[in-house]
């Protein structure tokens, strides 16, 4: 969600973006507190929290530096650090700390429970006092170590006169431990070390699972980022080369990329020919031929070379960094369900503290004595922890986003899942969306021998028709023939020698409409026609959407003839020659009829429609404007991620509703029982912890939705 803050004056200086890691965020209430708090700072235009990545993105004027923003976050009760240059660098230190604390809490819980079972079985006198003392010796260091994540967060909040979810948790744990220690010193009958340690164990289990899910969500991109070039051989003024780390590269430098080397920056090929593995960016494993003038991206691996590349973008300006930013922007903005959780969590701390105080006072007035009244107040503090409510939305969104990433779809905005779940009609652009947007040949009439020669010729050229021919032949598993004296003649085609005879790919000898080339093998001419083919699973994806109740239409600016062919093949209703304004009018008309339209497009002229639609998706090959305007981006040649996104989004909202229902039901049942003195701190710890685990476990079912 965005917290739009103080309006800036008309002549405000340019805004800059800063990103911070805030590991102490625990729930939707923390999101609202951070965004609202930062938004109140003079010079901050907007603050957006990405709960899944534990990041905060702040847009502000330059005079507000990082130190001021970190200080502001500390006053809100959260520690923060600037995000490293690598925007998706995986910092798992917090996860390791949580796992260590969980292991210590688990060890302490098992041993204390063994002693407690003996006490519950009737051990009394000296034996009970001894077991209580042993429990204290185990529990005190365990609470001190495993409780640090909660105590530190609570102390930070209280230092600046704030409160957060960890404050009542810490109060409950410390009160239960302190009271139990008092029982040990005075030889009392009841000690609650088991409840305090079990509470810590289950809370840490929930937070460890949350950390695991976040790491899993970023694992795919993180693995690809690890392949990005860490340095480049830069050409010096005297013609020599010097290897420079990626952080010190700048646009305008010239780098030499050897075969087998990963590119460290975006650039344009100046000289040399070769092939790149662009699987990192496109998911397509087929090597892509490159030649002078072609654009290459950081992270691609040179399969052939060397290539001389002029750097055009480095570090945060590369295409790979843009994908990282798309990931980083996957927050919970504008979500109706998150707003509900925000309001609930905002009222939580004062409500819980008030309830605990009222329970203590009420039972004191009723004559229960300070000991029993304090036990009941502790149980109220523990059992009312809204962990389940806070996790209801983020846990489901994190798991769903991770599942969709594996299917080739990056969700830019967490609320996109909410809107995608509601769509009931899909509008598709034609070229580049339903079709591949690049020429693909009809090679059904070529025999194996001709295909082998055609591949050997085509892969030596960077011409768009050659690249399309190469991709189609490689998709069929064709192996290239061994050619000699291969050369490309500008304006004519590619010629070579094979088995002592001349072979060639020459352009457009058959004439007629459309794109074509001619393959010459052994004196025979094989005409090859090209067309902008449909995506291989376009029909299947459209049918899948129809089965989900989402009807599809084609809305394109292309000629009626071109659109009619696609419409007929996919059996859809179509509109041709539609401009950007007419697309907006079409969307508005659908909305007025009560529909929730999904727009899928790639061109510059689709940008307004993508921004105006109820939900929108763009292919990874779309223009920058279209990708920025869309809610999600899919990569690869298949259209299936569009249908998968709608399916997973509906499953996500179903899981969110289930989580909310469970969290509300839990509190409705548990709070009266605790106020009535029917719940001990141990039972309260088990009930609250299990409620969080139930929400997390229920959300994890979404991981199977995209399979």
XYZ file of C-alpha atoms in Angstrom:
707
model
C 0.000 0.000 0.000
C 1.155 3.515 -0.605
C 1.096 6.158 2.023
C 0.837 9.336 0.043
C 2.280 11.951 2.289
C 2.632 15.689 2.405
C 2.045 17.101 -1.047
C 5.191 18.546 -2.458
C 5.255 22.058 -3.851
C 4.870 22.533 -7.569
C 8.550 23.275 -8.013
C 9.768 20.454 -5.791
C 13.186 19.019 -6.631
C 13.492 15.695 -8.388
C 12.529 12.665 -6.341
C 14.880 9.769 -5.662
C 14.195 6.226 -4.481
C 15.791 4.565 -1.473
C 15.287 1.025 -0.276
C 15.807 -0.373 3.194
C 15.733 -3.767 4.800
C 13.492 -3.833 7.879
C 13.646 -7.319 9.392
C 11.514 -6.383 12.410
C 8.217 -6.191 10.498
C 5.846 -8.792 11.889
C 2.341 -8.069 10.669
C 0.051 -5.840 8.653
C 0.026 -3.381 11.566
C 3.776 -2.861 11.115
C 3.185 -2.128 7.414
C 0.636 0.574 8.195
C 2.794 2.060 10.946
C 5.883 2.336 8.734
C 4.096 3.718 5.696
C 2.107 6.193 7.743
C 5.117 7.238 9.819
C 7.458 7.777 6.894
C 4.714 9.520 4.971
C 4.536 12.195 7.649
C 8.176 13.223 7.079
C 8.622 16.476 5.194
C 10.146 15.663 1.805
C 8.880 12.089 1.575
C 6.491 11.624 -1.317
C 5.533 7.992 -0.738
C 6.599 4.921 1.178
C 5.811 1.382 0.138
C 6.406 -1.709 2.241
C 7.099 -5.109 0.735
C 6.274 -7.387 3.627
C 7.322 -10.567 1.829
C 10.834 -9.193 1.258
C 10.909 -7.197 4.523
C 11.802 -4.128 2.454
C 10.677 -0.502 2.422
C 10.892 1.592 -0.741
C 10.818 5.343 -0.100
C 10.442 8.072 -2.740
C 11.773 11.327 -1.406
C 13.637 14.505 -2.219
C 17.428 14.323 -2.250
C 17.906 16.415 0.896
C 16.316 13.624 2.941
C 19.242 11.226 3.153
C 19.403 7.574 4.164
C 20.505 8.382 7.709
C 17.437 10.531 8.276
C 15.133 7.810 6.975
C 16.836 5.119 9.084
C 16.518 7.357 12.123
C 12.827 7.851 11.364
C 12.351 4.084 11.117
C 14.088 3.639 14.486
C 11.728 6.183 16.035
C 8.895 4.046 14.684
C 10.400 1.078 16.503
C 12.172 -0.701 13.623
C 15.821 -1.262 12.891
C 16.723 -0.709 9.225
C 19.680 -0.930 6.869
C 20.067 0.314 3.287
C 19.521 -2.429 0.725
C 22.759 -3.606 -0.852
C 23.542 -2.788 -4.455
C 22.214 -6.166 -5.478
C 18.483 -5.622 -5.004
C 17.697 -9.274 -4.515
C 20.704 -10.265 -2.457
C 19.535 -12.898 -0.089
C 20.330 -11.950 3.467
C 19.564 -15.044 5.478
C 21.236 -13.944 8.690
C 17.850 -13.309 10.274
C 16.647 -16.757 9.207
C 19.736 -18.387 10.731
C 19.228 -16.510 13.989
C 15.620 -17.638 14.089
C 16.558 -21.265 13.412
C 19.177 -21.219 16.190
C 16.691 -19.668 18.615
C 14.096 -22.242 17.538
C 16.509 -25.109 18.181
C 17.359 -23.791 21.660
C 13.673 -23.272 22.483
C 12.853 -26.777 21.225
C 15.588 -28.312 23.371
C 14.412 -26.411 26.437
C 10.739 -27.166 25.799
C 11.269 -30.938 25.545
C 13.265 -31.140 28.759
C 10.965 -28.855 30.736
C 7.922 -30.769 29.510
C 9.451 -34.024 30.793
C 9.807 -32.474 34.241
C 6.328 -30.937 34.047
C 4.729 -34.283 33.197
C 6.106 -35.688 36.449
C 4.667 -32.748 38.401
C 1.309 -33.122 36.653
C 1.369 -36.855 37.521
C 1.301 -36.054 41.189
C 4.884 -35.477 42.270
C 4.861 -33.306 45.347
C 6.945 -32.074 48.209
C 10.692 -32.013 47.713
C 10.425 -33.779 44.318
C 8.130 -31.059 42.913
C 10.352 -28.296 44.261
C 13.413 -29.991 42.750
C 11.740 -30.351 39.355
C 10.620 -26.744 39.451
C 14.183 -25.698 40.256
C 15.561 -27.792 37.375
C 12.924 -26.286 35.076
C 14.027 -22.832 36.145
C 17.692 -23.631 35.480
C 16.785 -24.747 31.952
C 14.159 -22.091 31.204
C 16.007 -18.954 32.264
C 18.867 -19.205 29.699
C 16.460 -20.519 27.045
C 14.094 -17.572 27.512
C 17.015 -15.167 27.557
C 18.420 -16.522 24.264
C 15.329 -17.569 22.285
C 13.319 -14.564 23.386
C 15.850 -12.046 22.077
C 14.098 -11.468 18.721
C 10.913 -10.479 20.573
C 12.560 -8.598 23.436
C 14.785 -6.556 21.120
C 11.856 -5.606 18.899
C 9.696 -4.685 21.891
C 12.508 -2.670 23.497
C 13.083 -0.772 20.265
C 9.386 0.092 20.059
C 9.078 1.104 23.708
C 12.238 3.222 23.526
C 10.427 5.544 21.157
C 7.099 5.244 23.036
C 5.599 3.000 20.397
C 4.133 -0.458 20.581
C 4.041 -3.460 18.306
C 3.018 -7.093 18.337
C 6.164 -8.112 20.240
C 5.373 -5.877 23.239
C 2.497 -7.971 24.669
C 4.334 -11.175 23.706
C 7.391 -10.054 25.658
C 5.292 -8.902 28.606
C 3.467 -12.255 28.669
C 6.654 -14.325 28.485
C 8.528 -12.258 31.071
C 5.579 -12.166 33.462
C 5.070 -15.940 33.172
C 8.800 -16.558 33.701
C 9.079 -14.095 36.576
C 6.014 -15.456 38.286
C 7.262 -19.036 37.902
C 10.618 -18.057 39.373
C 8.788 -16.530 42.324
C 6.978 -19.870 42.771
C 10.333 -21.686 42.810
C 11.785 -19.352 45.435
C 8.720 -19.606 47.664
C 8.096 -23.350 47.164
C 4.779 -22.723 45.391
C 2.693 -25.387 43.630
C 2.517 -23.872 40.156
C 5.220 -22.864 37.718
C 4.692 -21.880 34.067
C 8.143 -22.318 32.594
C 6.659 -24.907 30.215
C 4.088 -22.416 28.924
C 6.618 -19.599 28.464
C 9.132 -21.752 26.598
C 6.475 -23.466 24.494
C 5.104 -20.060 23.492
C 8.565 -19.006 22.336
C 9.052 -22.272 20.451
C 5.826 -22.022 18.471
C 6.244 -18.300 17.799
C 9.753 -18.959 16.511
C 8.460 -21.885 14.446
C 5.957 -19.584 12.756
C 8.543 -16.882 12.076
C 11.065 -19.427 10.819
C 8.457 -20.774 8.399
C 7.744 -17.213 7.287
C 11.470 -16.642 6.673
C 11.665 -19.914 4.751
C 8.764 -18.936 2.515
C 10.307 -15.552 1.739
C 13.638 -17.114 0.885
C 11.884 -19.691 -1.287
C 10.027 -16.947 -3.140
C 13.321 -15.288 -4.040
C 15.268 -18.479 -4.579
C 14.571 -18.751 -8.315
C 15.700 -15.238 -9.170
C 18.506 -15.457 -6.623
C 19.929 -18.541 -8.315
C 19.878 -16.753 -11.667
C 21.457 -13.629 -10.185
C 24.346 -15.712 -8.926
C 25.226 -16.363 -12.571
C 25.478 -12.645 -13.402
C 28.944 -11.530 -14.370
C 30.902 -10.183 -11.431
C 33.501 -8.371 -13.582
C 34.341 -7.516 -17.196
C 37.472 -7.130 -19.332
C 37.438 -3.408 -20.175
C 39.371 -2.072 -23.178
C 41.881 0.587 -22.131
C 43.122 3.577 -24.150
C 46.287 1.716 -25.215
C 44.249 -1.221 -26.503
C 44.984 -3.507 -23.573
C 42.249 -4.888 -21.337
C 41.809 -4.645 -17.587
C 39.335 -6.681 -15.573
C 37.055 -4.388 -13.551
C 34.415 -5.454 -11.030
C 30.780 -4.910 -12.029
C 30.245 -2.198 -9.403
C 32.852 0.013 -11.136
C 31.525 -0.329 -14.687
C 29.964 2.702 -16.394
C 28.054 3.322 -19.639
C 30.386 4.140 -22.508
C 33.044 1.615 -21.532
C 33.901 -1.131 -24.010
C 34.175 -4.694 -22.754
C 35.442 -7.860 -24.364
C 33.227 -10.876 -23.705
C 34.888 -14.246 -24.220
C 33.052 -17.501 -24.931
C 31.728 -18.997 -21.697
C 31.696 -15.650 -19.870
C 28.623 -14.111 -18.243
C 27.910 -10.494 -19.164
C 28.283 -8.042 -16.280
C 26.327 -5.176 -17.878
C 23.843 -4.371 -20.639
C 25.287 -3.174 -23.913
C 25.380 -3.143 -27.706
C 27.584 -5.450 -29.755
C 30.199 -3.369 -31.566
C 32.066 -6.154 -33.331
C 32.182 -9.925 -33.443
C 29.520 -12.580 -33.904
C 28.428 -15.237 -31.518
C 25.542 -16.795 -29.612
C 24.151 -16.047 -26.165
C 22.304 -18.106 -23.607
C 19.564 -15.711 -22.482
C 17.720 -18.236 -20.315
C 18.241 -15.995 -17.289
C 16.092 -13.258 -18.773
C 13.673 -15.050 -21.072
C 13.496 -18.600 -19.779
C 14.253 -19.693 -23.350
C 17.176 -22.093 -23.439
C 17.678 -21.863 -27.223
C 20.905 -19.961 -27.955
C 20.348 -16.567 -29.557
C 22.701 -15.432 -32.297
C 24.095 -11.918 -31.900
C 25.900 -9.644 -34.327
C 27.035 -6.020 -34.416
C 24.160 -3.725 -33.482
C 22.336 -6.271 -31.327
C 21.469 -5.478 -27.725
C 22.790 -7.832 -25.058
C 21.912 -7.990 -21.390
C 23.744 -8.580 -18.141
C 23.445 -12.158 -16.988
C 23.453 -13.656 -20.490
C 26.234 -16.180 -21.101
C 28.329 -15.960 -24.273
C 28.307 -19.400 -25.898
C 30.440 -18.208 -28.786
C 32.749 -15.245 -29.074
C 34.613 -13.113 -28.480
C 32.264 -10.144 -28.625
C 33.159 -6.492 -28.278
C 30.346 -4.746 -26.425
C 29.803 -1.083 -25.627
C 28.210 -0.823 -22.191
C 24.890 1.015 -22.093
C 23.590 0.175 -18.617
C 25.139 -1.138 -15.424
C 24.050 -2.344 -12.000
C 20.572 -1.018 -11.125
C 19.853 0.146 -14.676
C 20.157 -3.281 -16.319
C 17.222 -5.323 -17.545
C 17.964 -7.843 -14.826
C 17.731 -5.165 -12.155
C 14.389 -4.127 -13.639
C 13.109 -7.664 -13.098
C 14.417 -7.450 -9.548
C 12.497 -4.229 -9.043
C 9.340 -5.873 -10.357
C 9.847 -8.492 -7.678
C 10.578 -5.879 -5.053
C 7.363 -4.028 -5.795
C 5.268 -7.118 -5.096
C 3.771 -5.758 -1.894
C 0.308 -5.582 -0.413
C -0.780 -2.223 -1.748
C -4.444 -1.431 -2.171
C -5.561 -4.842 -0.930
C -8.993 -4.833 0.635
C -8.026 -7.716 2.884
C -4.790 -6.038 3.968
C -6.706 -2.885 4.850
C -8.940 -4.987 7.088
C -5.889 -6.538 8.759
C -4.349 -3.047 9.105
C -7.323 -1.699 11.001
C -7.555 -4.810 13.176
C -3.847 -4.792 14.008
C -3.843 -1.030 14.699
C -6.404 -1.529 17.459
C -4.773 -4.696 18.715
C -2.120 -3.509 21.191
C -4.257 -1.071 23.211
C -7.173 -3.519 23.161
C -5.055 -6.416 24.442
C -3.406 -4.335 27.138
C -6.791 -3.009 28.253
C -8.291 -6.504 28.334
C -5.397 -7.868 30.406
C -5.627 -4.987 32.907
C -9.409 -5.332 33.127
C -9.059 -9.095 33.667
C -6.573 -8.502 36.496
C -8.724 -5.816 38.154
C -11.944 -7.776 37.658
C -10.585 -10.949 39.228
C -9.014 -8.975 42.088
C -12.407 -7.408 42.800
C -13.957 -10.878 42.604
C -11.564 -12.012 45.333
C -9.333 -14.328 43.288
C -6.179 -12.871 44.832
C -3.234 -11.281 43.049
C -1.670 -14.619 42.066
C -4.668 -16.054 40.222
C -5.564 -12.626 38.786
C -2.069 -12.261 37.394
C -2.173 -15.768 35.898
C -5.417 -14.925 34.097
C -4.021 -11.589 32.865
C -0.960 -13.405 31.465
C -3.179 -15.948 29.723
C -5.180 -13.099 28.144
C -1.985 -11.428 26.924
C -0.733 -14.626 25.321
C -3.920 -15.981 23.814
C -4.939 -12.715 22.135
C -1.743 -12.377 20.100
C -3.075 -11.647 16.563
C -0.356 -13.563 14.755
C -2.926 -15.531 12.777
C -4.688 -12.325 11.703
C -1.412 -10.690 10.734
C -0.283 -13.682 8.701
C -3.632 -14.293 6.970
C -2.915 -12.186 3.876
C 0.908 -11.997 3.608
C 1.425 -15.731 4.019
C -1.038 -16.541 1.220
C 0.339 -13.856 -1.110
C 3.945 -14.856 -0.549
C 3.285 -18.517 -1.301
C 1.117 -17.714 -4.335
C 3.687 -15.278 -5.775
C 6.406 -17.876 -5.339
C 4.314 -20.521 -7.080
C 3.611 -18.180 -10.019
C 7.278 -17.259 -10.402
C 8.038 -20.914 -10.973
C 5.436 -20.870 -13.740
C 7.019 -17.876 -15.434
C 4.826 -15.039 -14.141
C 6.093 -12.160 -11.991
C 3.387 -10.480 -9.938
C 4.314 -6.811 -9.480
C 1.621 -5.933 -6.985
C 0.260 -8.176 -4.251
C -3.209 -6.709 -4.753
C -3.067 -7.892 -8.353
C -3.932 -11.356 -7.066
C -7.093 -9.957 -5.506
C -8.100 -8.274 -8.763
C -7.055 -11.182 -10.975
C -9.352 -13.405 -8.927
C -12.320 -11.192 -9.894
C -11.823 -10.950 -13.671
C -14.608 -12.362 -15.831
C -13.526 -11.266 -19.313
C -10.096 -11.179 -20.954
C -9.101 -8.805 -23.753
C -6.058 -9.892 -25.755
C -3.945 -7.838 -28.080
C -2.932 -9.865 -31.125
C 0.623 -9.244 -32.279
C 3.163 -10.143 -29.638
C 0.498 -11.315 -27.222
C -1.566 -14.072 -28.820
C 1.173 -14.394 -31.439
C 4.890 -14.623 -30.840
C 5.485 -11.244 -32.438
C 8.337 -12.566 -34.575
C 8.397 -14.474 -37.874
C 8.304 -18.280 -37.693
C 8.633 -20.469 -40.819
C 6.537 -23.271 -42.261
C 9.127 -26.079 -42.564
C 6.738 -29.009 -42.870
C 7.734 -29.602 -46.531
C 11.493 -29.857 -45.839
C 13.137 -33.263 -45.510
C 15.710 -34.041 -42.796
C 18.633 -33.315 -45.118
C 17.289 -29.902 -46.126
C 16.474 -29.022 -42.501
C 19.994 -29.856 -41.405
C 21.495 -27.616 -44.079
C 18.969 -24.845 -43.398
C 19.887 -24.810 -39.693
C 23.607 -24.661 -40.444
C 23.021 -21.660 -42.724
C 20.446 -19.863 -40.584
C 22.379 -20.025 -37.321
C 25.235 -18.133 -38.971
C 23.074 -15.050 -39.468
C 21.448 -12.564 -37.117
C 18.700 -11.671 -39.611
C 15.235 -11.918 -37.986
C 14.131 -14.549 -40.522
C 17.275 -16.568 -39.854
C 16.705 -16.379 -36.128
C 13.099 -17.522 -36.539
C 14.200 -20.375 -38.800
C 16.918 -21.358 -36.333
C 14.510 -21.369 -33.397
C 11.957 -23.521 -35.238
C 14.530 -26.052 -36.449
C 16.168 -26.345 -33.045
C 12.756 -26.792 -31.457
C 12.392 -29.907 -33.663
C 15.753 -31.221 -32.481
C 17.437 -30.777 -35.882
C 21.238 -31.068 -35.916
C 23.136 -28.633 -38.173
C 25.111 -29.950 -41.142
C 28.837 -29.279 -41.373
C 29.371 -26.526 -43.928
C 32.478 -24.992 -45.438
C 33.231 -21.520 -46.798
C 30.152 -20.054 -45.162
C 29.616 -16.336 -45.713
C 26.787 -13.796 -45.584
C 26.347 -11.575 -48.640
C 24.644 -8.333 -47.756
C 21.307 -7.992 -49.507
C 21.350 -11.554 -50.858
C 21.658 -14.115 -48.084
C 24.000 -16.799 -46.808
C 26.021 -19.096 -49.029
C 28.257 -22.069 -48.212
C 29.604 -25.337 -49.521
C 28.266 -28.732 -48.445
C 29.358 -32.096 -49.903
C 31.165 -30.253 -52.693
C 27.995 -28.517 -53.788
C 26.741 -25.007 -53.212
C 23.988 -24.354 -50.651
C 22.363 -21.049 -49.788
C 19.561 -19.211 -48.066
C 18.475 -16.425 -50.383
C 15.769 -13.922 -49.689
C 12.364 -13.475 -51.286
C 12.877 -15.116 -54.645
C 9.343 -16.413 -54.923
C 7.726 -12.986 -54.509
C 4.147 -12.545 -53.352
C 2.836 -11.220 -50.062
C 4.334 -12.067 -46.700
C 7.861 -12.815 -45.551
C 9.795 -15.595 -47.263
C 13.206 -16.966 -48.114
C 14.456 -19.760 -50.368
C 16.701 -22.653 -49.420
C 18.985 -23.920 -52.216
C 20.370 -27.435 -51.755
C 21.975 -29.401 -54.558
C 20.318 -27.412 -57.287
C 16.852 -27.652 -55.759
C 15.023 -24.570 -54.440
C 12.805 -24.891 -51.378
C 10.651 -21.817 -50.702
C 10.076 -21.148 -46.993
C 7.164 -18.915 -45.953
C 7.131 -17.057 -42.664
C 4.269 -15.832 -40.542
C 3.737 -14.403 -37.077
C 2.632 -17.682 -35.517
C 0.297 -18.076 -32.570
C 1.864 -18.952 -29.276
C 2.032 -22.743 -29.114
C -0.529 -23.069 -26.326
C -2.747 -20.079 -27.160
C -5.816 -22.234 -27.889
C -5.299 -24.296 -24.735
C -4.924 -21.176 -22.557
C -8.080 -19.590 -24.025
C -10.028 -22.819 -23.415
C -8.728 -22.980 -19.828
C -9.926 -19.426 -19.185
C -13.325 -20.298 -20.677
C -13.663 -23.268 -18.314
C -13.047 -20.833 -15.428
C -15.860 -18.593 -16.686
C -13.581 -15.989 -18.273
C -14.583 -15.314 -21.871
C -11.903 -13.940 -24.179
C -11.896 -11.366 -26.958
C -9.269 -10.061 -29.358
C -8.886 -6.300 -29.401
C -6.192 -5.226 -31.815
C -4.993 -2.283 -33.827
C -4.028 -4.592 -36.720
C -5.726 -4.935 -40.086
C -9.107 -6.737 -40.134
C -7.690 -9.513 -42.328
C -4.864 -10.332 -39.921
C -7.171 -10.248 -36.916
C -9.832 -12.361 -38.653
C -7.381 -15.216 -39.187
C -6.481 -15.352 -35.481
C -10.095 -14.949 -34.408
C -11.157 -17.827 -36.628
C -8.343 -20.085 -35.452
C -9.071 -19.456 -31.765
C -12.848 -19.226 -32.190
C -13.061 -15.838 -30.474
C -14.906 -12.584 -30.911
C -12.508 -9.969 -32.300
C -12.211 -6.256 -32.968
C -9.685 -4.968 -35.516
C -8.228 -1.504 -36.111
C -8.814 -0.466 -32.493
C -6.725 2.484 -31.296
C -5.648 3.233 -27.705
C -8.617 5.521 -27.016
C -11.062 2.971 -28.415
C -9.536 0.287 -26.193
C -10.162 2.505 -23.190
C -13.736 3.066 -24.338
C -14.188 -0.684 -24.688
C -12.899 -1.224 -21.150
C -15.181 1.481 -19.788
C -18.159 -0.068 -21.573
C -17.397 -3.462 -20.064
C -17.114 -1.912 -16.605
C -20.426 -0.153 -16.984
C -21.935 -3.543 -17.779
C -20.603 -4.882 -14.475
C -17.606 -6.788 -15.867
C -14.085 -6.965 -14.414
C -11.879 -6.940 -17.528
C -8.391 -8.394 -17.753
C -6.163 -6.731 -20.378
C -3.270 -8.681 -21.885
C -1.082 -6.665 -24.252
C 2.458 -5.729 -25.137
C 2.629 -2.662 -27.378
C 3.033 0.990 -26.558
C -0.552 1.498 -27.668
C -1.667 -1.034 -25.043
C -0.152 0.951 -22.150
C -3.248 3.028 -21.324
C -5.522 -0.005 -21.501
C -3.172 -2.031 -19.286
C -3.206 0.737 -16.697
C -6.975 1.213 -16.868
C -8.067 -2.433 -16.808
C -9.253 -4.100 -13.611
C -6.175 -6.331 -13.901
C -3.495 -6.550 -16.558
C -0.683 -8.805 -17.723
C 2.096 -8.115 -20.244
C 4.538 -10.516 -21.876
C 8.213 -10.190 -21.038
C 8.868 -8.992 -24.593
C 6.524 -6.017 -24.132
C 7.673 -2.419 -24.225
C 8.949 -0.879 -20.996
C 5.830 1.262 -20.705
C 3.551 -1.749 -21.033
C 5.510 -3.719 -18.458
C 5.370 -0.797 -16.056
C 1.620 -0.388 -16.561
C 0.783 -4.079 -16.127
C 0.115 -5.808 -12.811
C 2.114 -8.884 -13.830
C 4.609 -9.950 -16.478
C 4.983 -13.421 -17.964
C 8.118 -14.690 -19.670
C 8.645 -17.297 -22.352
C 6.623 -18.232 -25.441
C 3.722 -19.930 -23.703
C 0.437 -18.172 -22.874
C -0.431 -20.654 -20.090
C 0.845 -18.327 -17.275
C -2.127 -16.013 -17.982
C -4.660 -18.740 -17.211
C -2.534 -20.019 -14.340
C -2.451 -16.528 -12.813
C -6.249 -16.321 -12.732
C -6.523 -19.820 -11.282
C -3.893 -19.240 -8.569
C -5.359 -15.810 -7.738
C -8.772 -17.367 -7.106
C -7.213 -20.067 -4.946
C -5.295 -17.358 -3.049
C -8.412 -15.371 -2.229
C -10.148 -18.557 -1.111
C -7.234 -19.300 1.224
C -7.209 -15.692 2.506
C -10.907 -15.897 3.342
C -10.328 -19.195 5.123
C -7.431 -17.676 7.088
C -9.513 -14.669 8.137
C -12.451 -16.852 9.143
C -10.191 -19.065 11.221
C -8.377 -16.112 12.865
C -11.641 -14.368 13.791
C -13.204 -17.609 15.024
C -10.127 -18.350 17.137
C -10.282 -14.987 18.907
C -14.064 -15.148 19.384
C -13.709 -18.496 21.161
C -10.383 -18.037 22.958
C -10.674 -14.561 24.479
C -13.844 -15.228 26.558
C -12.318 -18.466 27.833
C -9.158 -16.634 28.909
C -11.140 -13.811 30.557
C -13.218 -16.405 32.407
C -10.045 -17.897 33.891
C -10.526 -21.210 32.093
C -7.176 -21.098 30.269
C -3.744 -21.433 31.842
C -0.712 -19.690 30.306
C 0.425 -23.078 28.947
C -2.867 -23.722 27.155
C -2.889 -20.128 25.911
C 0.608 -20.552 24.483
C -0.367 -23.761 22.683
C -3.612 -22.294 21.327
C -2.056 -19.058 20.045
C 0.921 -20.811 18.491
C -1.194 -23.440 16.797
C -3.443 -20.731 15.325
C -0.415 -19.188 13.574
C 0.805 -22.543 12.343
C -2.639 -23.387 10.991
C -2.678 -20.163 8.918
C 0.832 -20.781 7.575
C 0.100 -24.440 6.798
C -3.154 -23.500 5.074
C -1.307 -20.929 2.939
C 1.363 -23.433 1.967
C -1.318 -25.399 0.112
C -1.122 -22.683 -2.551
C 2.298 -23.993 -3.536
C 0.457 -26.858 -5.228
C -1.995 -24.579 -7.022
C 0.336 -23.765 -9.887
C 1.366 -27.348 -10.478
